């Protein structure tokens, strides 16, 4: 409702691997994270363009956690979206395998392959290693106490895109973990993303308080 009330068309994608569609559909993601999800998200966006529901020059993608990874992977490995926003998303799969907490430390064995035996696959599917292929603005929203996807994942990507000269912004939230809990920060993350897209596309939108600053890090 936040987005549709501001003029966005929203596609909430249950890409391959999602539950509720049978075991075969759920198993599509096994070993294929960064492939199946990326294809499904880009294909629905292109379909909406084809049927005239959206403007191909204003396609945006966002996601949190695993969805943040899919967002960055779509921007790194496909040339479909014109802007993106990653909320506590993964940019370096090898770093995730090494740094994440014990409970989720072996999740990637199923989603990608055993690590470090399949390290080459992890490197190939990590957006941080494909920064040169990203050609559109990206914003990052990250909790400073995140133990699942540590802040360095967003910071590395922000620094790399900034060094490349792409429009980018990083918003950090003190006291937040994996997924924002404080109402004020939830509001800031929504408003900040909307402000970012408005800056990118030149929309004139009312702003009570500036949350994102292009090329800079904001901390709350």
Short mmCIF file of C-alpha atoms in Angstrom, two decimals:
data_model
loop_
_atom_site.label_atom_id
_atom_site.label_comp_id
_atom_site.label_asym_id
_atom_site.label_seq_id
_atom_site.Cartn_x
_atom_site.Cartn_y
_atom_site.Cartn_z
CA UNK A 1 0.00 0.00 0.00
CA UNK A 2 2.88 2.38 0.74
CA UNK A 3 4.14 2.01 -2.81
CA UNK A 4 0.88 1.79 -4.75
CA UNK A 5 -0.42 4.91 -3.00
CA UNK A 6 2.60 6.73 -4.43
CA UNK A 7 2.03 5.61 -8.00
CA UNK A 8 4.14 2.47 -8.19
CA UNK A 9 3.04 -0.78 -9.79
CA UNK A 10 4.25 -3.57 -7.49
CA UNK A 11 5.08 -7.17 -8.44
CA UNK A 12 5.62 -9.31 -5.32
CA UNK A 13 7.46 -12.27 -6.86
CA UNK A 14 7.27 -15.79 -5.44
CA UNK A 15 10.25 -16.94 -7.46
CA UNK A 16 11.34 -20.54 -7.84
CA UNK A 17 12.12 -21.98 -4.41
CA UNK A 18 9.09 -20.40 -2.75
CA UNK A 19 6.76 -22.60 -0.73
CA UNK A 20 3.10 -23.16 -1.49
CA UNK A 21 3.50 -24.39 -5.07
CA UNK A 22 4.65 -27.96 -4.52
CA UNK A 23 7.97 -29.66 -3.93
CA UNK A 24 9.13 -29.46 -7.54
CA UNK A 25 8.74 -25.67 -7.55
CA UNK A 26 10.45 -25.35 -4.18
CA UNK A 27 13.36 -27.49 -5.32
CA UNK A 28 14.02 -25.26 -8.34
CA UNK A 29 16.25 -23.05 -6.19
CA UNK A 30 18.48 -25.84 -4.89
CA UNK A 31 21.95 -25.11 -6.18
CA UNK A 32 20.51 -22.26 -8.23
CA UNK A 33 20.32 -19.26 -5.91
CA UNK A 34 21.37 -16.28 -7.98
CA UNK A 35 20.09 -17.94 -11.16
CA UNK A 36 16.44 -19.01 -10.85
CA UNK A 37 15.41 -16.10 -8.63
CA UNK A 38 17.15 -13.62 -10.90
CA UNK A 39 15.52 -15.06 -14.02
CA UNK A 40 12.05 -15.08 -12.45
CA UNK A 41 12.28 -11.48 -11.21
CA UNK A 42 13.59 -10.11 -14.48
CA UNK A 43 11.10 -12.11 -16.52
CA UNK A 44 8.07 -10.77 -14.62
CA UNK A 45 9.38 -7.23 -15.02
CA UNK A 46 9.81 -7.72 -18.77
CA UNK A 47 6.36 -9.28 -19.02
CA UNK A 48 4.81 -6.23 -17.33
CA UNK A 49 6.62 -4.04 -19.85
CA UNK A 50 5.37 -6.17 -22.73
CA UNK A 51 1.71 -5.88 -21.66
CA UNK A 52 2.02 -2.13 -21.15
CA UNK A 53 1.60 -2.06 -17.37
CA UNK A 54 4.93 -0.38 -16.55
CA UNK A 55 7.53 1.95 -18.03
CA UNK A 56 10.68 0.04 -19.03
CA UNK A 57 12.76 3.13 -18.30
CA UNK A 58 11.59 3.28 -14.68
CA UNK A 59 11.87 -0.34 -13.57
CA UNK A 60 13.02 -0.55 -9.95
CA UNK A 61 13.79 -3.57 -7.81
CA UNK A 62 14.16 -3.90 -4.06
CA UNK A 63 14.41 -6.64 -1.49
CA UNK A 64 15.58 -7.49 2.01
CA UNK A 65 18.03 -10.18 3.15
CA UNK A 66 17.86 -12.95 0.51
CA UNK A 67 15.72 -10.55 -1.51
CA UNK A 68 18.47 -7.99 -1.17
CA UNK A 69 20.88 -10.49 -2.69
CA UNK A 70 18.45 -11.16 -5.54
CA UNK A 71 18.14 -7.41 -6.07
CA UNK A 72 21.89 -6.96 -6.36
CA UNK A 73 22.25 -10.07 -8.52
CA UNK A 74 19.56 -8.80 -10.90
CA UNK A 75 21.44 -5.52 -11.24
CA UNK A 76 24.81 -7.23 -11.65
CA UNK A 77 23.88 -10.05 -14.01
CA UNK A 78 20.95 -8.64 -16.00
CA UNK A 79 20.38 -5.34 -17.77
CA UNK A 80 16.68 -4.84 -17.03
CA UNK A 81 16.20 -2.60 -13.98
CA UNK A 82 17.07 1.08 -13.90
CA UNK A 83 17.50 1.43 -10.11
CA UNK A 84 17.58 -0.77 -7.04
CA UNK A 85 17.50 -0.77 -3.25
CA UNK A 86 19.03 -3.47 -1.09
CA UNK A 87 17.91 -3.83 2.52
CA UNK A 88 20.47 -5.83 4.54
CA UNK A 89 21.23 -7.85 1.40
CA UNK A 90 24.17 -10.07 0.52
CA UNK A 91 26.82 -8.82 -1.89
CA UNK A 92 29.66 -11.28 -1.20
CA UNK A 93 28.63 -14.93 -0.86
CA UNK A 94 32.07 -16.06 0.28
CA UNK A 95 32.03 -13.47 3.05
CA UNK A 96 28.54 -14.59 4.04
CA UNK A 97 29.67 -18.21 4.26
CA UNK A 98 32.59 -17.15 6.46
CA UNK A 99 30.95 -14.46 8.61
CA UNK A 100 27.30 -15.36 9.22
CA UNK A 101 26.14 -16.84 12.52
CA UNK A 102 26.35 -20.58 13.21
CA UNK A 103 22.64 -21.35 12.83
CA UNK A 104 22.56 -20.31 9.16
CA UNK A 105 26.17 -21.13 8.34
CA UNK A 106 25.33 -24.15 6.14
CA UNK A 107 22.26 -22.79 4.35
CA UNK A 108 24.32 -21.96 1.29
CA UNK A 109 25.42 -25.57 0.88
CA UNK A 110 21.92 -26.29 -0.41
CA UNK A 111 21.28 -23.00 -2.19
CA UNK A 112 24.63 -22.87 -4.02
CA UNK A 113 26.89 -25.80 -3.11
CA UNK A 114 29.28 -26.93 -0.38
CA UNK A 115 31.83 -24.30 0.63
CA UNK A 116 34.78 -24.06 0.05
CA UNK A 117 34.62 -26.92 -2.47
CA UNK A 118 32.32 -24.83 -4.72
CA UNK A 119 34.10 -21.53 -4.09
CA UNK A 120 34.29 -20.73 -7.80
CA UNK A 121 30.48 -20.77 -7.97
CA UNK A 122 30.27 -18.46 -4.94
CA UNK A 123 32.67 -16.02 -6.58
CA UNK A 124 30.79 -16.14 -9.87
CA UNK A 125 27.43 -15.34 -8.28
CA UNK A 126 28.63 -12.61 -5.90
CA UNK A 127 27.50 -9.13 -7.00
CA UNK A 128 30.59 -7.59 -5.42
CA UNK A 129 32.64 -9.36 -8.11
CA UNK A 130 30.46 -7.98 -10.90
CA UNK A 131 30.43 -4.29 -10.00
CA UNK A 132 31.71 -3.42 -13.46
CA UNK A 133 28.48 -4.82 -14.92
CA UNK A 134 26.19 -2.68 -12.76
CA UNK A 135 25.07 0.39 -14.66
CA UNK A 136 22.30 1.91 -12.55
CA UNK A 137 21.90 3.65 -9.17
CA UNK A 138 21.64 1.52 -6.02
CA UNK A 139 20.74 2.41 -2.42
CA UNK A 140 21.61 0.37 0.66
CA UNK A 141 19.80 0.20 4.02
CA UNK A 142 21.56 -1.69 6.80
CA UNK A 143 21.34 -2.41 10.52
CA UNK A 144 24.62 -1.92 12.38
CA UNK A 145 24.07 -4.89 14.71
CA UNK A 146 23.18 -7.39 11.97
CA UNK A 147 24.86 -10.74 12.73
CA UNK A 148 23.30 -12.62 9.81
CA UNK A 149 24.36 -10.27 7.01
CA UNK A 150 27.02 -8.06 8.62
CA UNK A 151 27.20 -4.35 7.70
CA UNK A 152 30.41 -4.87 5.73
CA UNK A 153 28.31 -6.47 2.98
CA UNK A 154 26.51 -3.19 2.28
CA UNK A 155 29.59 -1.07 2.94
CA UNK A 156 31.73 -2.99 0.45
CA UNK A 157 29.14 -2.64 -2.28
CA UNK A 158 28.48 1.04 -1.56
CA UNK A 159 32.21 1.83 -1.66
CA UNK A 160 32.68 -0.08 -4.92
CA UNK A 161 29.77 1.64 -6.67
CA UNK A 162 30.80 5.04 -5.36
CA UNK A 163 34.34 4.48 -6.64
CA UNK A 164 32.85 3.58 -10.01
CA UNK A 165 30.97 6.88 -10.10
CA UNK A 166 27.44 5.49 -9.97
CA UNK A 167 24.74 7.29 -7.96
CA UNK A 168 24.49 5.44 -4.67
CA UNK A 169 23.61 5.98 -1.02
CA UNK A 170 24.09 4.07 2.23
CA UNK A 171 21.76 4.42 5.21
CA UNK A 172 22.88 2.81 8.48
CA UNK A 173 20.67 2.23 11.52
CA UNK A 174 22.19 1.96 15.00
CA UNK A 175 20.63 -0.67 17.25
CA UNK A 176 19.05 -2.54 14.35
CA UNK A 177 19.73 -6.16 13.53
CA UNK A 178 18.61 -8.28 10.56
CA UNK A 179 15.35 -6.63 9.66
CA UNK A 180 14.39 -3.30 11.14
CA UNK A 181 12.30 -3.31 14.33
CA UNK A 182 12.02 0.32 15.40
CA UNK A 183 9.01 2.03 13.85
CA UNK A 184 10.99 5.18 13.10
CA UNK A 185 13.61 3.23 11.17
CA UNK A 186 11.04 1.21 9.26
CA UNK A 187 9.52 4.52 8.18
CA UNK A 188 12.94 5.94 7.33
CA UNK A 189 13.81 2.93 5.18
CA UNK A 190 10.59 3.24 3.20
CA UNK A 191 10.77 7.01 2.82
CA UNK A 192 14.47 6.83 2.08
CA UNK A 193 13.99 4.35 -0.73
CA UNK A 194 11.18 6.43 -2.22
CA UNK A 195 13.36 9.55 -1.98
CA UNK A 196 16.23 7.72 -3.65
CA UNK A 197 14.11 6.64 -6.62
CA UNK A 198 12.68 10.16 -6.88
CA UNK A 199 16.21 11.58 -7.08
CA UNK A 200 17.19 9.03 -9.71
CA UNK A 201 14.21 9.62 -11.98
CA UNK A 202 13.74 13.33 -11.31
CA UNK A 203 10.33 13.05 -9.67
CA UNK A 204 9.03 15.99 -7.69
CA UNK A 205 7.88 14.46 -4.40
CA UNK A 206 7.20 16.15 -1.05
CA UNK A 207 10.01 15.59 1.45
CA UNK A 208 9.58 16.36 5.13
CA UNK A 209 13.11 15.24 6.01
CA UNK A 210 16.01 14.30 3.76
CA UNK A 211 17.02 10.72 4.53
CA UNK A 212 19.34 9.71 1.69
CA UNK A 213 22.21 11.77 0.38
CA UNK A 214 23.66 10.72 -2.93
CA UNK A 215 27.22 9.46 -2.62
CA UNK A 216 27.22 9.64 1.17
CA UNK A 217 26.50 7.56 4.24
CA UNK A 218 23.70 8.61 6.59
CA UNK A 219 23.42 7.12 10.07
CA UNK A 220 20.44 7.09 12.41
#
